[in-house]
Tab-separated table of C-alpha atoms in Angstrom:
chain	number	residue	atom	x	y	z
A	1	UNK	CA	-99.529	-149.195	-61.258
A	2	UNK	CA	-96.973	-148.244	-59.304
A	3	UNK	CA	-94.442	-151.534	-57.961
A	4	UNK	CA	-92.972	-150.061	-54.939
A	5	UNK	CA	-89.596	-151.464	-54.301
A	6	UNK	CA	-88.454	-151.835	-50.843
A	7	UNK	CA	-83.743	-150.633	-50.848
A	8	UNK	CA	-81.869	-153.487	-49.520
A	9	UNK	CA	-80.810	-152.671	-45.733
A	10	UNK	CA	-77.262	-152.916	-47.313
A	11	UNK	CA	-77.577	-149.669	-49.174
A	12	UNK	CA	-79.176	-147.874	-46.848
A	13	UNK	CA	-76.084	-147.546	-44.867
A	14	UNK	CA	-73.826	-144.675	-45.488
A	15	UNK	CA	-70.908	-146.085	-47.833
A	16	UNK	CA	-68.286	-145.773	-45.032
A	17	UNK	CA	-70.207	-148.891	-43.288
A	18	UNK	CA	-70.502	-150.178	-46.262
A	19	UNK	CA	-66.721	-150.069	-47.146
A	20	UNK	CA	-66.203	-151.882	-44.350
A	21	UNK	CA	-68.982	-154.845	-43.842
A	22	UNK	CA	-67.256	-154.800	-47.202
A	23	UNK	CA	-63.791	-154.997	-45.907
A	24	UNK	CA	-64.755	-157.690	-43.945
A	25	UNK	CA	-66.089	-159.515	-45.990
A	26	UNK	CA	-63.579	-160.244	-47.908
A	27	UNK	CA	-60.866	-160.462	-45.880
A	28	UNK	CA	-62.760	-164.242	-44.427
A	29	UNK	CA	-62.876	-164.963	-47.920
A	30	UNK	CA	-60.512	-167.788	-49.295
A	31	UNK	CA	-59.973	-168.733	-53.231
A	32	UNK	CA	-58.277	-172.227	-53.138
A	33	UNK	CA	-56.707	-173.975	-56.260
A	34	UNK	CA	-55.137	-176.967	-56.536
A	35	UNK	CA	-54.536	-180.286	-56.464
A	36	UNK	CA	-54.827	-181.799	-52.440
A	37	UNK	CA	-52.809	-185.333	-51.551
A	38	UNK	CA	-53.203	-187.023	-47.951
A	39	UNK	CA	-51.043	-190.186	-47.085
A	40	UNK	CA	-53.571	-191.933	-44.364
A	41	UNK	CA	-52.079	-195.410	-43.815
A	42	UNK	CA	-50.276	-195.980	-46.648
A	43	UNK	CA	-53.481	-194.433	-48.709
A	44	UNK	CA	-53.204	-191.212	-51.343
A	45	UNK	CA	-56.624	-189.365	-50.948
A	46	UNK	CA	-56.621	-187.245	-54.063
A	47	UNK	CA	-58.553	-183.881	-53.920
A	48	UNK	CA	-58.971	-180.823	-56.462
A	49	UNK	CA	-59.620	-177.865	-54.762
A	50	UNK	CA	-62.064	-175.493	-55.840
A	51	UNK	CA	-63.130	-172.668	-54.041
A	52	UNK	CA	-66.850	-172.273	-53.730
A	53	UNK	CA	-69.070	-170.656	-55.960
A	54	UNK	CA	-70.566	-168.364	-53.922
A	55	UNK	CA	-67.530	-167.819	-52.930
A	56	UNK	CA	-68.153	-163.816	-54.080
A	57	UNK	CA	-71.081	-163.756	-54.313
A	58	UNK	CA	-71.486	-159.976	-53.248
A	59	UNK	CA	-70.204	-159.142	-56.329
A	60	UNK	CA	-73.417	-160.148	-57.600
A	61	UNK	CA	-75.933	-159.206	-56.074
A	62	UNK	CA	-77.152	-155.842	-57.201
A	63	UNK	CA	-75.149	-153.413	-60.355
A	64	UNK	CA	-74.886	-150.506	-57.005
A	65	UNK	CA	-72.696	-152.952	-55.056
A	66	UNK	CA	-71.009	-154.144	-57.927
A	67	UNK	CA	-69.589	-150.818	-58.671
A	68	UNK	CA	-68.268	-150.459	-54.757
A	69	UNK	CA	-66.852	-153.117	-54.399
A	70	UNK	CA	-65.662	-153.993	-58.139
A	71	UNK	CA	-61.391	-152.867	-57.064
A	72	UNK	CA	-61.651	-153.607	-53.989
A	73	UNK	CA	-61.743	-157.503	-53.679
A	74	UNK	CA	-59.168	-159.001	-55.136
A	75	UNK	CA	-56.375	-156.844	-53.247
A	76	UNK	CA	-58.368	-158.410	-50.218
A	77	UNK	CA	-59.203	-161.544	-50.570
A	78	UNK	CA	-56.348	-164.881	-50.200
A	79	UNK	CA	-55.584	-166.726	-52.568
A	80	UNK	CA	-54.092	-169.825	-51.267
A	81	UNK	CA	-52.908	-172.760	-54.177
A	82	UNK	CA	-52.728	-176.276	-52.960
A	83	UNK	CA	-48.952	-176.988	-54.263
A	84	UNK	CA	-46.411	-174.414	-55.749
A	85	UNK	CA	-47.530	-176.297	-59.233
A	86	UNK	CA	-51.195	-174.322	-59.436
A	87	UNK	CA	-48.999	-171.029	-58.227
A	88	UNK	CA	-47.253	-170.324	-61.037
A	89	UNK	CA	-49.623	-171.886	-63.610
A	90	UNK	CA	-52.766	-169.749	-61.601
A	91	UNK	CA	-50.656	-166.804	-61.223
A	92	UNK	CA	-48.231	-166.537	-64.713
A	93	UNK	CA	-52.121	-166.843	-66.821
A	94	UNK	CA	-52.989	-163.428	-65.402
A	95	UNK	CA	-52.127	-159.853	-66.961
A	96	UNK	CA	-49.867	-158.219	-64.922
A	97	UNK	CA	-52.388	-155.237	-64.564
A	98	UNK	CA	-54.525	-157.641	-62.398
A	99	UNK	CA	-51.783	-160.132	-60.971
A	100	UNK	CA	-49.939	-156.811	-59.279
A	101	UNK	CA	-53.465	-155.831	-57.184
A	102	UNK	CA	-53.735	-159.084	-55.824
A	103	UNK	CA	-51.879	-158.309	-51.958
A	104	UNK	CA	-52.454	-162.008	-50.247
A	105	UNK	CA	-51.514	-165.397	-51.243
A	106	UNK	CA	-50.518	-168.342	-49.832
A	107	UNK	CA	-48.657	-171.809	-50.994
A	108	UNK	CA	-48.674	-175.405	-49.335
A	109	UNK	CA	-45.403	-176.337	-49.701
A	110	UNK	CA	-45.752	-179.575	-48.297
A	111	UNK	CA	-44.244	-182.476	-51.235
A	112	UNK	CA	-43.493	-185.610	-49.976
A	113	UNK	CA	-41.315	-186.109	-53.648
A	114	UNK	CA	-38.761	-184.856	-55.132
A	115	UNK	CA	-38.703	-182.309	-58.397
A	116	UNK	CA	-35.534	-182.384	-60.663
A	117	UNK	CA	-35.005	-180.092	-63.194
A	118	UNK	CA	-34.089	-183.394	-65.176
A	119	UNK	CA	-32.209	-186.965	-64.655
A	120	UNK	CA	-29.014	-185.795	-65.003
A	121	UNK	CA	-29.538	-182.793	-62.389
A	122	UNK	CA	-29.850	-182.868	-58.813
A	123	UNK	CA	-30.341	-179.401	-59.142
A	124	UNK	CA	-34.137	-177.768	-57.919
A	125	UNK	CA	-36.571	-174.699	-57.885
A	126	UNK	CA	-37.114	-173.113	-54.532
A	127	UNK	CA	-40.038	-171.233	-54.546
A	128	UNK	CA	-38.791	-168.328	-53.882
A	129	UNK	CA	-36.946	-168.173	-56.785
A	130	UNK	CA	-39.583	-169.358	-58.962
A	131	UNK	CA	-41.793	-166.389	-57.817
A	132	UNK	CA	-39.073	-163.989	-58.106
A	133	UNK	CA	-38.933	-164.300	-62.076
A	134	UNK	CA	-42.594	-163.605	-62.226
A	135	UNK	CA	-43.838	-160.525	-62.884
A	136	UNK	CA	-45.478	-157.624	-61.535
A	137	UNK	CA	-46.096	-159.217	-58.302
A	138	UNK	CA	-46.820	-156.872	-55.149
A	139	UNK	CA	-48.040	-158.885	-51.894
A	140	UNK	CA	-48.152	-157.825	-48.426
A	141	UNK	CA	-48.242	-161.507	-47.457
A	142	UNK	CA	-46.799	-164.338	-48.604
A	143	UNK	CA	-47.734	-166.843	-46.761
A	144	UNK	CA	-45.551	-170.334	-46.938
A	145	UNK	CA	-46.907	-174.238	-45.230
A	146	UNK	CA	-44.355	-176.264	-45.822
A	147	UNK	CA	-44.189	-179.510	-43.721
A	148	UNK	CA	-41.017	-180.532	-43.549
A	149	UNK	CA	-38.165	-181.427	-40.533
A	150	UNK	CA	-35.380	-182.099	-42.429
A	151	UNK	CA	-34.466	-178.318	-43.330
A	152	UNK	CA	-33.207	-175.369	-40.468
A	153	UNK	CA	-33.212	-172.716	-41.314
A	154	UNK	CA	-31.403	-171.925	-43.804
A	155	UNK	CA	-34.157	-172.369	-46.406
A	156	UNK	CA	-35.871	-169.153	-45.059
A	157	UNK	CA	-32.650	-166.953	-45.248
A	158	UNK	CA	-33.000	-168.179	-48.962
A	159	UNK	CA	-36.056	-166.656	-49.123
A	160	UNK	CA	-34.649	-163.566	-48.131
A	161	UNK	CA	-31.975	-163.489	-50.271
A	162	UNK	CA	-33.909	-164.120	-53.524
A	163	UNK	CA	-37.526	-163.089	-52.777
A	164	UNK	CA	-39.093	-160.174	-54.504
A	165	UNK	CA	-42.481	-159.084	-54.577
A	166	UNK	CA	-44.325	-159.580	-50.891
A	167	UNK	CA	-43.468	-157.361	-48.033
A	168	UNK	CA	-44.525	-160.197	-45.018
A	169	UNK	CA	-42.827	-163.530	-45.376
A	170	UNK	CA	-44.870	-166.176	-43.518
A	171	UNK	CA	-43.438	-169.076	-43.059
A	172	UNK	CA	-45.222	-172.025	-41.219
A	173	UNK	CA	-43.078	-175.350	-40.514
A	174	UNK	CA	-44.772	-178.664	-38.548
A	175	UNK	CA	-41.878	-178.540	-36.048
A	176	UNK	CA	-39.718	-177.332	-33.699
A	177	UNK	CA	-37.166	-179.604	-34.378
A	178	UNK	CA	-36.790	-176.819	-38.061
A	179	UNK	CA	-34.929	-174.491	-35.545
A	180	UNK	CA	-31.643	-176.991	-34.833
A	181	UNK	CA	-28.868	-177.518	-36.719
A	182	UNK	CA	-28.590	-181.038	-37.519
A	183	UNK	CA	-24.558	-181.074	-38.730
A	184	UNK	CA	-24.048	-179.912	-34.916
A	185	UNK	CA	-24.817	-183.617	-34.452
A	186	UNK	CA	-22.409	-185.003	-31.774
A	187	UNK	CA	-20.761	-182.262	-31.230
A	188	UNK	CA	-22.306	-180.964	-28.192
A	189	UNK	CA	-25.836	-179.150	-27.682
A	190	UNK	CA	-26.776	-176.123	-29.830
A	191	UNK	CA	-27.760	-172.859	-26.876
A	192	UNK	CA	-30.770	-170.845	-28.013
A	193	UNK	CA	-28.008	-168.062	-28.214
A	194	UNK	CA	-26.877	-170.034	-31.739
A	195	UNK	CA	-30.122	-170.596	-32.960
A	196	UNK	CA	-30.177	-166.573	-31.965
A	197	UNK	CA	-26.799	-166.368	-33.926
A	198	UNK	CA	-28.394	-167.827	-37.111
A	199	UNK	CA	-30.608	-165.530	-37.097
A	200	UNK	CA	-28.911	-163.196	-36.570
A	201	UNK	CA	-26.673	-164.436	-40.164
A	202	UNK	CA	-30.601	-164.061	-41.565
A	203	UNK	CA	-31.189	-160.471	-40.855
A	204	UNK	CA	-27.391	-159.669	-42.387
A	205	UNK	CA	-28.065	-160.619	-45.629
A	206	UNK	CA	-31.113	-157.432	-45.751
A	207	UNK	CA	-30.246	-155.249	-43.363
A	208	UNK	CA	-33.800	-153.901	-43.968
A	209	UNK	CA	-34.793	-156.760	-43.176
A	210	UNK	CA	-37.118	-158.117	-39.580
A	211	UNK	CA	-37.033	-160.765	-38.725
A	212	UNK	CA	-39.219	-163.044	-36.146
A	213	UNK	CA	-40.282	-166.186	-34.473
A	214	UNK	CA	-43.231	-167.717	-33.371
A	215	UNK	CA	-44.193	-171.340	-31.585
A	216	UNK	CA	-47.743	-172.141	-31.111
A	217	UNK	CA	-48.818	-172.917	-27.357
A	218	UNK	CA	-51.455	-176.052	-28.902
A	219	UNK	CA	-49.990	-179.074	-30.511
A	220	UNK	CA	-53.377	-180.383	-30.928
A	221	UNK	CA	-55.101	-177.811	-32.878
A	222	UNK	CA	-53.010	-177.403	-36.434
A	223	UNK	CA	-52.707	-174.287	-37.928
A	224	UNK	CA	-53.406	-172.788	-34.670
A	225	UNK	CA	-50.099	-170.637	-35.009
A	226	UNK	CA	-51.448	-168.490	-37.417
A	227	UNK	CA	-54.110	-166.884	-34.793
A	228	UNK	CA	-51.996	-163.785	-32.272
A	229	UNK	CA	-53.757	-165.623	-29.270
A	230	UNK	CA	-52.027	-169.533	-30.621
A	231	UNK	CA	-48.173	-168.199	-30.713
A	232	UNK	CA	-45.817	-167.109	-28.574
A	233	UNK	CA	-42.542	-165.203	-29.870
A	234	UNK	CA	-39.405	-167.043	-29.377
A	235	UNK	CA	-36.605	-164.966	-27.162
A	236	UNK	CA	-32.611	-166.369	-26.680
A	237	UNK	CA	-34.281	-168.036	-23.431
A	238	UNK	CA	-37.091	-169.559	-25.006
A	239	UNK	CA	-34.675	-171.462	-27.254
A	240	UNK	CA	-32.809	-172.205	-24.466
A	241	UNK	CA	-35.618	-174.339	-23.364
A	242	UNK	CA	-36.556	-175.828	-26.943
A	243	UNK	CA	-32.538	-176.884	-26.669
A	244	UNK	CA	-32.880	-178.242	-23.582
A	245	UNK	CA	-35.848	-180.354	-24.666
A	246	UNK	CA	-35.062	-181.162	-27.865
A	247	UNK	CA	-30.959	-182.094	-27.483
A	248	UNK	CA	-28.358	-183.751	-24.477
A	249	UNK	CA	-25.464	-183.050	-24.353
A	250	UNK	CA	-23.725	-184.805	-26.927
A	251	UNK	CA	-26.469	-182.421	-29.401
A	252	UNK	CA	-28.312	-186.333	-30.248
A	253	UNK	CA	-32.263	-185.493	-30.456
A	254	UNK	CA	-34.535	-186.963	-28.684
A	255	UNK	CA	-38.337	-187.807	-27.612
A	256	UNK	CA	-39.437	-184.470	-27.040
A	257	UNK	CA	-43.041	-184.287	-28.117
A	258	UNK	CA	-44.620	-181.791	-26.896
A	259	UNK	CA	-42.193	-179.751	-29.334
A	260	UNK	CA	-41.274	-181.928	-31.685
A	261	UNK	CA	-45.144	-181.738	-32.975
A	262	UNK	CA	-45.371	-178.132	-32.945
A	263	UNK	CA	-46.056	-175.954	-35.195
A	264	UNK	CA	-43.356	-172.891	-35.328
A	265	UNK	CA	-43.552	-169.758	-37.368
A	266	UNK	CA	-40.603	-167.246	-38.966
A	267	UNK	CA	-42.119	-163.530	-39.897
A	268	UNK	CA	-39.694	-161.845	-41.355
A	269	UNK	CA	-40.985	-158.177	-43.324
A	270	UNK	CA	-39.559	-155.708	-45.384
A	271	UNK	CA	-38.899	-151.661	-44.172
A	272	UNK	CA	-41.312	-149.374	-45.512
A	273	UNK	CA	-38.551	-147.973	-47.763
A	274	UNK	CA	-37.951	-151.038	-49.472
A	275	UNK	CA	-38.642	-151.710	-53.172
A	276	UNK	CA	-40.365	-155.526	-53.426
A	277	UNK	CA	-40.299	-155.467	-56.802
A	278	UNK	CA	-36.597	-156.006	-56.753
A	279	UNK	CA	-34.708	-158.351	-55.471
A	280	UNK	CA	-32.208	-157.063	-52.292
A	281	UNK	CA	-29.217	-159.264	-53.171
A	282	UNK	CA	-29.859	-158.133	-56.639
A	283	UNK	CA	-31.380	-159.550	-59.694
A	284	UNK	CA	-32.601	-163.109	-59.009
A	285	UNK	CA	-30.602	-166.171	-59.867
A	286	UNK	CA	-32.026	-167.550	-64.141
A	287	UNK	CA	-33.099	-170.406	-64.319
A	288	UNK	CA	-30.816	-172.994	-65.944
A	289	UNK	CA	-31.222	-173.349	-69.736
A	290	UNK	CA	-29.807	-176.249	-71.741
A	291	UNK	CA	-29.261	-173.434	-74.856
A	292	UNK	CA	-26.776	-170.588	-73.820
A	293	UNK	CA	-29.085	-167.751	-72.903
A	294	UNK	CA	-30.543	-167.757	-69.442
A	295	UNK	CA	-33.967	-168.624	-69.022
A	296	UNK	CA	-35.957	-165.566	-67.518
A	297	UNK	CA	-39.163	-165.867	-66.293
A	298	UNK	CA	-40.913	-163.690	-67.768
A	299	UNK	CA	-40.715	-164.619	-71.084
A	300	UNK	CA	-42.802	-167.886	-70.550
A	301	UNK	CA	-45.040	-165.545	-68.970
A	302	UNK	CA	-48.800	-167.315	-70.122
A	303	UNK	CA	-50.652	-170.279	-69.258
A	304	UNK	CA	-49.533	-172.090	-72.169
A	305	UNK	CA	-45.924	-171.266	-72.476
A	306	UNK	CA	-45.242	-172.127	-68.626
A	307	UNK	CA	-47.306	-175.529	-69.399
A	308	UNK	CA	-44.141	-175.793	-72.034
A	309	UNK	CA	-41.855	-174.918	-69.664
A	310	UNK	CA	-42.670	-177.196	-66.013
A	311	UNK	CA	-43.216	-179.876	-68.811
A	312	UNK	CA	-39.751	-179.423	-70.383
A	313	UNK	CA	-37.812	-178.556	-66.598
A	314	UNK	CA	-40.359	-181.472	-65.232
A	315	UNK	CA	-40.607	-178.346	-62.922
A	316	UNK	CA	-43.150	-180.526	-60.297
A	317	UNK	CA	-44.176	-179.645	-56.152
A	318	UNK	CA	-46.453	-182.141	-53.905
A	319	UNK	CA	-48.427	-184.359	-56.934
A	320	UNK	CA	-46.061	-187.647	-58.341
A	321	UNK	CA	-46.553	-187.769	-61.599
A	322	UNK	CA	-48.276	-190.953	-60.988
A	323	UNK	CA	-51.009	-189.126	-58.838
A	324	UNK	CA	-51.034	-186.324	-61.580
A	325	UNK	CA	-52.305	-188.699	-64.186
A	326	UNK	CA	-55.378	-189.708	-61.654
A	327	UNK	CA	-58.914	-187.824	-62.242
A	328	UNK	CA	-59.438	-187.539	-58.274
A	329	UNK	CA	-62.884	-185.840	-58.088
A	330	UNK	CA	-63.613	-182.202	-57.185
A	331	UNK	CA	-63.734	-180.785	-53.508
A	332	UNK	CA	-65.793	-177.326	-52.768
A	333	UNK	CA	-62.761	-175.493	-49.969
A	334	UNK	CA	-64.739	-175.900	-46.770
A	335	UNK	CA	-63.233	-173.151	-44.120
A	336	UNK	CA	-63.766	-171.664	-40.508
A	337	UNK	CA	-60.644	-169.295	-40.715
A	338	UNK	CA	-58.303	-168.467	-44.104
A	339	UNK	CA	-55.862	-169.707	-42.602
A	340	UNK	CA	-57.165	-173.170	-41.219
A	341	UNK	CA	-55.196	-175.118	-43.598
A	342	UNK	CA	-54.407	-178.973	-44.219
A	343	UNK	CA	-50.952	-181.532	-43.398
A	344	UNK	CA	-50.210	-184.079	-45.825
A	345	UNK	CA	-49.306	-186.357	-43.404
A	346	UNK	CA	-46.608	-186.534	-45.539
A	347	UNK	CA	-43.005	-189.266	-44.817
A	348	UNK	CA	-42.060	-186.817	-41.809
A	349	UNK	CA	-44.617	-186.985	-39.514
A	350	UNK	CA	-43.673	-189.956	-39.244
A	351	UNK	CA	-40.180	-190.270	-38.692
A	352	UNK	CA	-38.728	-190.463	-34.650
A	353	UNK	CA	-35.934	-187.554	-34.170
A	354	UNK	CA	-32.800	-189.951	-33.731
A	355	UNK	CA	-34.486	-190.737	-37.819
A	356	UNK	CA	-34.363	-187.420	-38.576
A	357	UNK	CA	-30.730	-186.932	-37.248
A	358	UNK	CA	-29.417	-189.940	-39.169
A	359	UNK	CA	-31.305	-188.516	-42.477
A	360	UNK	CA	-30.472	-184.984	-42.251
A	361	UNK	CA	-26.671	-185.737	-42.069
A	362	UNK	CA	-26.905	-188.336	-44.906
A	363	UNK	CA	-28.739	-185.469	-47.146
A	364	UNK	CA	-25.186	-182.287	-45.604
A	365	UNK	CA	-22.399	-185.024	-46.756
A	366	UNK	CA	-24.154	-185.317	-49.641
A	367	UNK	CA	-25.085	-182.566	-50.529
A	368	UNK	CA	-20.594	-182.804	-49.235
A	369	UNK	CA	-19.763	-184.700	-51.639
A	370	UNK	CA	-21.593	-182.529	-54.598
A	371	UNK	CA	-19.629	-179.664	-53.433
A	372	UNK	CA	-16.634	-180.937	-53.170
A	373	UNK	CA	-17.222	-182.938	-56.751
A	374	UNK	CA	-17.953	-179.529	-59.088
A	375	UNK	CA	-15.106	-177.838	-56.704
A	376	UNK	CA	-12.699	-180.837	-58.562
A	377	UNK	CA	-14.166	-180.647	-61.852
A	378	UNK	CA	-13.984	-176.628	-62.625
A	379	UNK	CA	-10.224	-176.946	-60.785
A	380	UNK	CA	-9.760	-178.931	-64.019
A	381	UNK	CA	-10.980	-176.222	-66.454
A	382	UNK	CA	-8.236	-173.624	-64.751
């Protein structure tokens, strides 16, 4: 007796329609990894985030669908990492052939803890430098979620100047305060034109990169800025309005919670003619080494070698050493949209505007003192 098998409705569709369906499925799929720490009422809630077991279930439905999607999914799904360390470990463990097929990466760089190279140094590694040392990256989009109100646009300029391996960079900031320059405290109000000039300086670091600044419409829905309908482009007039609401005439920050808690999206896009595999300002800075020979990240390709490098320099982000030693329960990543994310409730979320300015000024004073000391020591050897 012959057994009749019914053909799948999906497989009865033309190949072009099937490809469109595969595209929509993978574009809406997120694979998340890493340790997530949320501080609620001074209590750490720690979870090891993993993707759902059925995230790529369509690949296992039948041989034909597997053959049609085998080489397509990796360039369409979004790889989401809860901290820098997890991103580095996972990405560098991949063969270059596979790594070069990944197109969308998101990294949660919210860090309530400092990370230093060693106990004798105040130097840190920004993610822009770390990623620049990973060979083979050819991302269409790199999304950085950063929960900090103590930094201005300077960190964004660092990504543009030293970063490579991406076509479009998206930096999500938790507050409009990130647009203001804390060094102007007490020296008069910063206008939208001033902010525009600082933005122009960023663009000047690489003439083939366009930069845009967006602000979220709604402060109650965190992450809404990632959706085009939930944000607006900020021009000079809009930046003037922000400055008026956030600063008094002396340049001091005042309470304006309607803007203070409003997310900001900074977008930088390389032109199609730009080679994204190299840094715009030449080769990315090497890692400092305790030996005379600089360390290149490409020499540490592979998970085990990378772990040795991270341990040697105590490079960490987000995971405090004590928290890293805790065995945390595994939590399956749940989301309605691939751009959904959770802001860690760290100490910066609880800062008042006046405290923000005070901390920013203290940080700048410490940096100036360090730079002056460094210059004085250099002069001794001239």
